[in-house]
Structures are given as C-alpha cells and as structure tokens.
Short mmCIF file of C-alpha atoms in Angstrom, two decimals:
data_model
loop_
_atom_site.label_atom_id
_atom_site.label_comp_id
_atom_site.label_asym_id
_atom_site.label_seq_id
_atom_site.Cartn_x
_atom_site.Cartn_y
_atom_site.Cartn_z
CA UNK W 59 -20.26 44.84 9.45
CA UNK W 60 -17.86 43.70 12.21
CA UNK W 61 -16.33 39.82 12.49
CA UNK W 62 -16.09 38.24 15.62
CA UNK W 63 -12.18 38.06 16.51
CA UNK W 64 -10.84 34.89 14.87
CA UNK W 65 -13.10 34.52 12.15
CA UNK W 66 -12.04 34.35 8.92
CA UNK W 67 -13.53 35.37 5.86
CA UNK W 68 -12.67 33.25 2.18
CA UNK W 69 -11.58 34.86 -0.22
CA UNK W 70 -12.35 35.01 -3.92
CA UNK W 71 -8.59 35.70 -5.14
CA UNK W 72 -7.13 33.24 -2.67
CA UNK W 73 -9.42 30.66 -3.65
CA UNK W 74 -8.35 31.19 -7.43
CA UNK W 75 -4.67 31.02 -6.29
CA UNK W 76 -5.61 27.72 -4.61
CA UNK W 77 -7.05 26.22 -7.22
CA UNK W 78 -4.52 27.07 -10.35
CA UNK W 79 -1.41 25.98 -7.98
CA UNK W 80 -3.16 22.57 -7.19
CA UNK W 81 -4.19 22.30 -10.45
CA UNK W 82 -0.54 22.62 -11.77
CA UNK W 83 0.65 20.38 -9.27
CA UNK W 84 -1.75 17.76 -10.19
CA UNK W 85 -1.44 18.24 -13.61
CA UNK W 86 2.63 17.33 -12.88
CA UNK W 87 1.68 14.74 -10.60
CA UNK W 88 -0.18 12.84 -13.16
CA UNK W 89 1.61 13.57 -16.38
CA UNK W 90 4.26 10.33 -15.77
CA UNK W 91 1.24 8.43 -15.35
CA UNK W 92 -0.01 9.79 -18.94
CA UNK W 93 3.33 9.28 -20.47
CA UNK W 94 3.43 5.66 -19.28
CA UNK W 95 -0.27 4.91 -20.18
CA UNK W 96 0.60 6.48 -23.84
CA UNK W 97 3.89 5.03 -24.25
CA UNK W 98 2.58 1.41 -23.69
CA UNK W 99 -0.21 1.72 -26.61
CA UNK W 100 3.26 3.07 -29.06
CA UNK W 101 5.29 1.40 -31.59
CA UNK W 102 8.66 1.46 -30.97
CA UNK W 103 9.65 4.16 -33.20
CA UNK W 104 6.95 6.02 -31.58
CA UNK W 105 8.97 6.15 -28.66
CA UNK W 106 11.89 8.07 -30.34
CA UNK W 107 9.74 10.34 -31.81
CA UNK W 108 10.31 13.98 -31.93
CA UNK W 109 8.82 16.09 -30.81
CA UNK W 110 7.29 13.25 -28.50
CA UNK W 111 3.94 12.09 -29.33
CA UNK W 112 1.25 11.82 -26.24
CA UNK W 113 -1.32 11.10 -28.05
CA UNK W 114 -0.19 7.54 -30.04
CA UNK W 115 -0.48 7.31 -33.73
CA UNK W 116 -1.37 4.64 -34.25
CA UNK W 117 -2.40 3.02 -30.99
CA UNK W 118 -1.05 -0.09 -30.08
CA UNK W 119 -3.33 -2.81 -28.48
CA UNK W 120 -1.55 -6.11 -29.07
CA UNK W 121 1.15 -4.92 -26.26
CA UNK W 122 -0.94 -5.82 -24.01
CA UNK W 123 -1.30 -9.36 -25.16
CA UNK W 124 1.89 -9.79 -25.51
CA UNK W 125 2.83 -8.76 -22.10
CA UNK W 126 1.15 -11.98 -20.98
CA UNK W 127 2.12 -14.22 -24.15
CA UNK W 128 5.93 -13.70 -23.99
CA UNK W 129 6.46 -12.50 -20.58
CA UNK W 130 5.46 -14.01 -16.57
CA UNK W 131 3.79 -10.80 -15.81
CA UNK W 132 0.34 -13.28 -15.23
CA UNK W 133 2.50 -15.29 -12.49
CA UNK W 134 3.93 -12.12 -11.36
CA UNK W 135 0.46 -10.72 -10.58
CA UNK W 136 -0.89 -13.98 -8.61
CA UNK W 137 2.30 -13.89 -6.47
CA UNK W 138 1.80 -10.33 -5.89
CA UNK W 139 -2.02 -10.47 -5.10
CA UNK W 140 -0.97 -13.92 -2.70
CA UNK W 141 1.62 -11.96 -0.54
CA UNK W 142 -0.15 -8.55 -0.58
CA UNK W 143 -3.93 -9.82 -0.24
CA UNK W 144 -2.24 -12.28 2.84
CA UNK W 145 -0.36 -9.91 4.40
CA UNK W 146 -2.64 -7.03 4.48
CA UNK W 147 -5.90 -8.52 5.52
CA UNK W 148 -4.99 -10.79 8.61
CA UNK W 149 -1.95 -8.20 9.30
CA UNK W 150 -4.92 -5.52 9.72
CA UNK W 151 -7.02 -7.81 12.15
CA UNK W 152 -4.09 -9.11 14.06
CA UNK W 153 -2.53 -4.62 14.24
CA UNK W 154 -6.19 -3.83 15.51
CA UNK W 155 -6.23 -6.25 17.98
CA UNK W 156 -3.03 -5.49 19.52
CA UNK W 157 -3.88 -1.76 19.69
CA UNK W 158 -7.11 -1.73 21.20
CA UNK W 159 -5.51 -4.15 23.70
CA UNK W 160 -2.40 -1.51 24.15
CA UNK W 161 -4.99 1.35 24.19
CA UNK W 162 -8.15 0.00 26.35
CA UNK W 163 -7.04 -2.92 28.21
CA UNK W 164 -5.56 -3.35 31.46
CA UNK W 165 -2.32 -4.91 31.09
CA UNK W 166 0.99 -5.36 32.76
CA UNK W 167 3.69 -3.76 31.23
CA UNK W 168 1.58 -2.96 28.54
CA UNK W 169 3.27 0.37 27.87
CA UNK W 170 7.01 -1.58 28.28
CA UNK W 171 5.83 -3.74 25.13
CA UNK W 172 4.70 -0.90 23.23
CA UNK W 173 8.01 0.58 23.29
CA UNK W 174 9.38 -2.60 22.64
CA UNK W 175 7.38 -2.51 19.33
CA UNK W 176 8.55 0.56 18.49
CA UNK W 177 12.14 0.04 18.98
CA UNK W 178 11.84 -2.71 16.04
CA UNK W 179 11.08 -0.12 13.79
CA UNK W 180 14.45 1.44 14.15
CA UNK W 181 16.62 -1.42 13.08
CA UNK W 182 17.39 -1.57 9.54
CA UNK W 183 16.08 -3.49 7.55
CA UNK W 184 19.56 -4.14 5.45
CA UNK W 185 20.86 -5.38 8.82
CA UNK W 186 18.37 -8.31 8.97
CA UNK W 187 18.83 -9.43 5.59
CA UNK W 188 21.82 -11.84 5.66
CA UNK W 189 20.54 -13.51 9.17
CA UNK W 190 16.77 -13.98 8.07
CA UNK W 191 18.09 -15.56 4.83
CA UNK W 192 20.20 -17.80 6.71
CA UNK W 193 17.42 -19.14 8.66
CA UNK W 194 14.79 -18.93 5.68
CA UNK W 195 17.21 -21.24 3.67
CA UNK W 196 18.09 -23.46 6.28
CA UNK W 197 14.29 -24.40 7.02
CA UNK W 198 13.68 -24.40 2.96
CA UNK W 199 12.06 -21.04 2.34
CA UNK W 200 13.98 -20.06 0.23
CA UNK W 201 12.25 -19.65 -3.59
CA UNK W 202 8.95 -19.68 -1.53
CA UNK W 203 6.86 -16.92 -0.75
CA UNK W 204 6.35 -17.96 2.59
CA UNK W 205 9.67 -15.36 3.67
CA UNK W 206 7.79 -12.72 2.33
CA UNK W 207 4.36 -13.45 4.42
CA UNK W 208 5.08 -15.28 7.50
CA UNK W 209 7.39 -12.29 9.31
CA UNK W 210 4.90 -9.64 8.94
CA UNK W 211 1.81 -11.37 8.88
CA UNK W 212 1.14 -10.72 12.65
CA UNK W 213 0.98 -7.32 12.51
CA UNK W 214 2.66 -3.60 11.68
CA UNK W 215 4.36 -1.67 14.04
CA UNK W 216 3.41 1.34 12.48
CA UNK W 217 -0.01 0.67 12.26
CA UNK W 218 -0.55 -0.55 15.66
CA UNK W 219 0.83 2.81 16.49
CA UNK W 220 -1.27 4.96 14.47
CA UNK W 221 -4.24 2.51 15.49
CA UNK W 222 -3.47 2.87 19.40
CA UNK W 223 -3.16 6.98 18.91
CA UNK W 224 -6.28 7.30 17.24
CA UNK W 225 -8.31 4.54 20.39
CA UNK W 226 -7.12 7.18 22.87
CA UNK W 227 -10.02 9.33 21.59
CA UNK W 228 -12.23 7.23 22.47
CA UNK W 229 -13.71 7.48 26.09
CA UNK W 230 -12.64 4.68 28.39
CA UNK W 231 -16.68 4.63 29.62
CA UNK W 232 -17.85 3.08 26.77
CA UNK W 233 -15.42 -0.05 27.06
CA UNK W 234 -16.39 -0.10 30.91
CA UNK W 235 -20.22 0.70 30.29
CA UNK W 236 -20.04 -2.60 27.78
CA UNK W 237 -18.38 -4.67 30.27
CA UNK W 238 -20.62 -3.59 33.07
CA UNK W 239 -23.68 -4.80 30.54
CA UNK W 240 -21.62 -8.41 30.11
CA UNK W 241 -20.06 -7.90 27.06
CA UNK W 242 -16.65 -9.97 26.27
CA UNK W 243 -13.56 -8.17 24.79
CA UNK W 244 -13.99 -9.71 22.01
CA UNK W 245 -17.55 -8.81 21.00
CA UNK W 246 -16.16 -5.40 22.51
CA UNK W 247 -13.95 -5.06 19.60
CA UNK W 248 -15.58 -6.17 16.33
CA UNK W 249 -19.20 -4.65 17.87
CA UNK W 250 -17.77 -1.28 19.16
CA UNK W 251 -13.82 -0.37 18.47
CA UNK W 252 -13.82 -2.00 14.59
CA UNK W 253 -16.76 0.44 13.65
CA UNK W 254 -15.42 3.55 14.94
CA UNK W 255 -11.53 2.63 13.68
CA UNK W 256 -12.35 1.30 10.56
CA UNK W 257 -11.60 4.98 8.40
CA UNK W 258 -8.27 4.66 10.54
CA UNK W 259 -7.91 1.05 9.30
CA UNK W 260 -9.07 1.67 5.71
CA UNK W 261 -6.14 4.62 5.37
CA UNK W 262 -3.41 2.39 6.89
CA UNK W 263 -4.28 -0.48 4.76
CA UNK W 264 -4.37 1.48 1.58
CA UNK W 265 -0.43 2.46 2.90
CA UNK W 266 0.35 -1.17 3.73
CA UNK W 267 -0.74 -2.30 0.54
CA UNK W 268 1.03 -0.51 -2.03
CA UNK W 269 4.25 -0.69 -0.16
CA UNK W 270 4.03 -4.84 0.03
CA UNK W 271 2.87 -4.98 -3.68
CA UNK W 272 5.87 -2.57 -4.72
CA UNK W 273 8.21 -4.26 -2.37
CA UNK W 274 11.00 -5.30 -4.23
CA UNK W 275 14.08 -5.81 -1.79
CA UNK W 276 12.96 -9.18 -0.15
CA UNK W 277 10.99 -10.49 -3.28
CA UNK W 278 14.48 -10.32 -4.92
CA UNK W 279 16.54 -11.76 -1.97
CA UNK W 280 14.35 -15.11 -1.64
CA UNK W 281 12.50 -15.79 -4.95
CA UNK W 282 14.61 -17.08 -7.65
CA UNK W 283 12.30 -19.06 -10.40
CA UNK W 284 10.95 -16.85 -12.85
CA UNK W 285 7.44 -18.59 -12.18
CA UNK W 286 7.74 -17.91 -8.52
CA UNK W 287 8.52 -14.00 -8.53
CA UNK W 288 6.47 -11.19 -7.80
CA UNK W 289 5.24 -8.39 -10.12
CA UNK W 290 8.10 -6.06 -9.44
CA UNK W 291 10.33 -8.22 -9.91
CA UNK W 292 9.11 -9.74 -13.41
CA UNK W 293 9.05 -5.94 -14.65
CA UNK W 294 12.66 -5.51 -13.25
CA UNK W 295 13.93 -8.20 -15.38
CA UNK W 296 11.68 -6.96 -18.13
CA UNK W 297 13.56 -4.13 -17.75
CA UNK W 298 16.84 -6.05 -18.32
CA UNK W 299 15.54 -8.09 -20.95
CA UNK W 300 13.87 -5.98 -23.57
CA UNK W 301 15.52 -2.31 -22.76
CA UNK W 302 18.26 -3.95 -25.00
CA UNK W 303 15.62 -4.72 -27.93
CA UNK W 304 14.22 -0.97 -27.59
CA UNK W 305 10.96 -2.73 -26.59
CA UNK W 306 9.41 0.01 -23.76
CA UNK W 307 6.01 -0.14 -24.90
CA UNK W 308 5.99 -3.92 -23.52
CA UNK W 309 7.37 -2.62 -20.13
CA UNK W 310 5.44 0.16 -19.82
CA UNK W 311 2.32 -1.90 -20.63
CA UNK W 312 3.34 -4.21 -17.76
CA UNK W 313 3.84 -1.21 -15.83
CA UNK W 314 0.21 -0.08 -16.34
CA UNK W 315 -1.01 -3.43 -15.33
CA UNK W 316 1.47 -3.22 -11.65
CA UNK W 317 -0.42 0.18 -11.25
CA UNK W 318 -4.18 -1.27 -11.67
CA UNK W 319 -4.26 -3.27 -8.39
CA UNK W 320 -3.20 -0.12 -6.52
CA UNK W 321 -6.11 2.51 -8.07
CA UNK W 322 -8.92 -0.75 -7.98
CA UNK W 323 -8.34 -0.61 -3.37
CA UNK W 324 -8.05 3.38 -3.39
CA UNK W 325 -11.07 3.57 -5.04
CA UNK W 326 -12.46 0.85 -3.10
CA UNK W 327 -10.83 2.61 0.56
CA UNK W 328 -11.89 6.13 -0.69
CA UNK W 329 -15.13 6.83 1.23
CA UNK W 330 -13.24 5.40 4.31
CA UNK W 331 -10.10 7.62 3.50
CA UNK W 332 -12.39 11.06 3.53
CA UNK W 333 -14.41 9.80 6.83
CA UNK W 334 -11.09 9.46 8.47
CA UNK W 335 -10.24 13.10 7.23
CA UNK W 336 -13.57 14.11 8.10
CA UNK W 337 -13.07 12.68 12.11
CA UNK W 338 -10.01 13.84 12.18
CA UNK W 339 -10.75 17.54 11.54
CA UNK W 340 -13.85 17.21 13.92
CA UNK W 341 -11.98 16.71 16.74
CA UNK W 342 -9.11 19.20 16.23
#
C-alpha cells in the first residue's frame, strides 16, 4: 500500500501518451523517406500529380537502371565507399589509441595535448579551405581523393574525446593489475580497453560515417572529373542536370541508392548502439 520515497510507479495513460506522440513523430520522421522511395519508382507526370500519389501507379523499375546507364552514380558510389570505408576504419583504430593513451597512460603533458586537440575543433573549417587547397594543388592532389583521406585519416577529435570520457570509467587497477602480470600496452588495448569500448566505438563510427559519406564541401573543392567525384556530388549535378528535364524520379532513385550504405552499417552497429545505451544507463 505505501511506496518507498522515490519510487515511481508507470502509468497506463502516460504510457499511451508516450507511445501516440512517438509514434507521430516517427511517422513525420520517416514520411520524406517514403516520399523519396515512392517518387523514384514514378513517371514523371506522376510527380505532378494531384492530389499526390504515394502509392505509384504504375511503378517504375527501369529508373533504377537508368540511374547507372546514363548517369556516374556507380563511380560515385566506389569513391564514396573508398574515402568513407578508409577514413572510418583506420581513423577508429588510430582515435582509440590516442584516447586510451590520453586516458590510462602516464604521459607528459598529456593533458596540454588534449587541449591542444580540442582547440582544432574550434577553427572553421571555411578558414582552412583556401590554404589546404593551395598546398593540395601544389603537391598534385588536386582531382584525387587523397585530400579527402589523408587529413583525417589519423584520427577525430571528437571521437578521441568521447572515447577518453567514456575510459575514465574504467578503474585504473585493471591497466596496473595487467602490467603487474607482464602484459604490454599494446596487448593491453586490443585484449582489455577494445572490448569494453567497442559499443562506444560502434556509436561514434556510425556518426563518422554518415557525415564523410554525405560530405559534400571538400569533395566539391578538390574533385573535378565527373569519374573521380563522390556520391554527393554526382547527385548534386544530377540535380543540375535533369531538374531542367522534369526528370526527379532519376534523382530520387539515386537518392535511395546514397541512403542504402548508411541503413546497411546502422543495422550492422545496432546491437553495439543499444549495449552502449544499455552501459551507459547502468552506471548513471
């Protein structure tokens, strides 16, 4: 009959509140996806049509054939999966590394260089883009995708930081007890720290990735063949080209092949994503 102070007790009309406001917002959340989905499987006067059809009649398949036929959405993609695949996976290693040696090592002026790190992240990037591009094109970079792989490849400020926060939960002991039983740093890390980080990794990856394979800033600034360009920017001149010829279903059906690589590592990252929820709750 009586709750123990601080308890708290669910309740059935919250929960139904809950639910129909997520629901909506999901429901809005997902209905440009829809739209894009439905408008690439449309003719073009299906487009136009009013009151606008979601459902296409009749659906369209050879859009998506034609998207690689007439278009460099195929180069686009291998450029894309190049530079994101690249920068992501050794970019990961090289950010644990550095914050399980910021976090657990002993190291001069270790917290000097972390702040260093962090005051990178405040400089625009807009102010480094005339200076880099001088010094890509006078080394011949330029029309390469080296510009867009070799500056970040090393590591992300912000995930080193997230990285480093989330070591500090774990107890000092067990880096000294593994020492103490001969262990090296390095079999440390991939035997000890990778295993309990790797949600933390997995969730920070997932946020890497989609912002290099939407990136379209410095893909636009270096790459200039059409055969050299990344996703994005195929779609943007896309955009340019066929807008003019009323032809959205083809860019919408590139659009839904930009989006694929994105859901195919969520689903992939998922279980680590909830695990990493899961910690993080346990230890609040």
């Amino acid at each position: 009959m009586f709750q123990k102070k601080g308890a708290t007790q669910e309740s059935p009309a919250v929960n139904l509140v809950l639910t129909l406001v997520l629901s909506i917002g999901a429901i809005v959340m997902a209905a440009p996806l829809v739209w894009m989905v439905s408008t690439s499987l449309k003719t073009k006067d299906g487009v136009y049509a009013l009151p606008p059809e979601w459902i296409p009649d009749p659906f369209v398949w050879d859009t998506y054939v034609r998207v690689f036929q007439d278009t460099y959405v195929l180069s686009g993609i291998k450029n894309s999966l190049i530079v994101a695949v690249s920068v992501t996976v050794i970019g990961s290693v090289f950010s644990a590394l550095a914050a399980f040696a910021l976090a657990k090592l002993r190291l001069p002026g270790k917290n000097a260089i972390f702040l260093l790190l962090l005051s990178g992240m405040m400089v625009p990037f807009p102010t480094l883009m005339i200076p880099q591009f001088v010094m890509f094109s006078r080394i011949g970079w330029v029309d390469t995708l080296l510009p867009l792989i070799v500056p970040v490849i090393l590591g992300n400020v912000i995930m080193i930081f997230f990285l480093r926060q989330y070591l500090h939960n774990v107890p000092d002991s067990l880096v000294e007890a593994a020492k103490i039983d001969g262990a090296s740093y390095w079999k440390i890390f991939w035997s000890m720290i990778m295993p309990l980080i790797r949600p933390a990794v997995a969730a920070q990856f997932i946020l890497w990735f989609m912002f290099v394979w939407n990136d379209y800033l410095a893909p636009i600034i270096y790459l200039n063949s059409p055969e050299r360009q990344t996703l994005q920017v195929v779609i943007a001149n896309m955009n340019v080209q066929y807008a003019t010829q009323r032809d959205y279903p083809l860019i919408m059906a590139a659009s839904v092949i930009s989006v694929i690589p994105i859901l195919i590592v969520f689903l992939v990252f998922q279980r680590q994503i909830i695990e990493s929820i899961a910690l993080t709750g346990s230890k609040t």
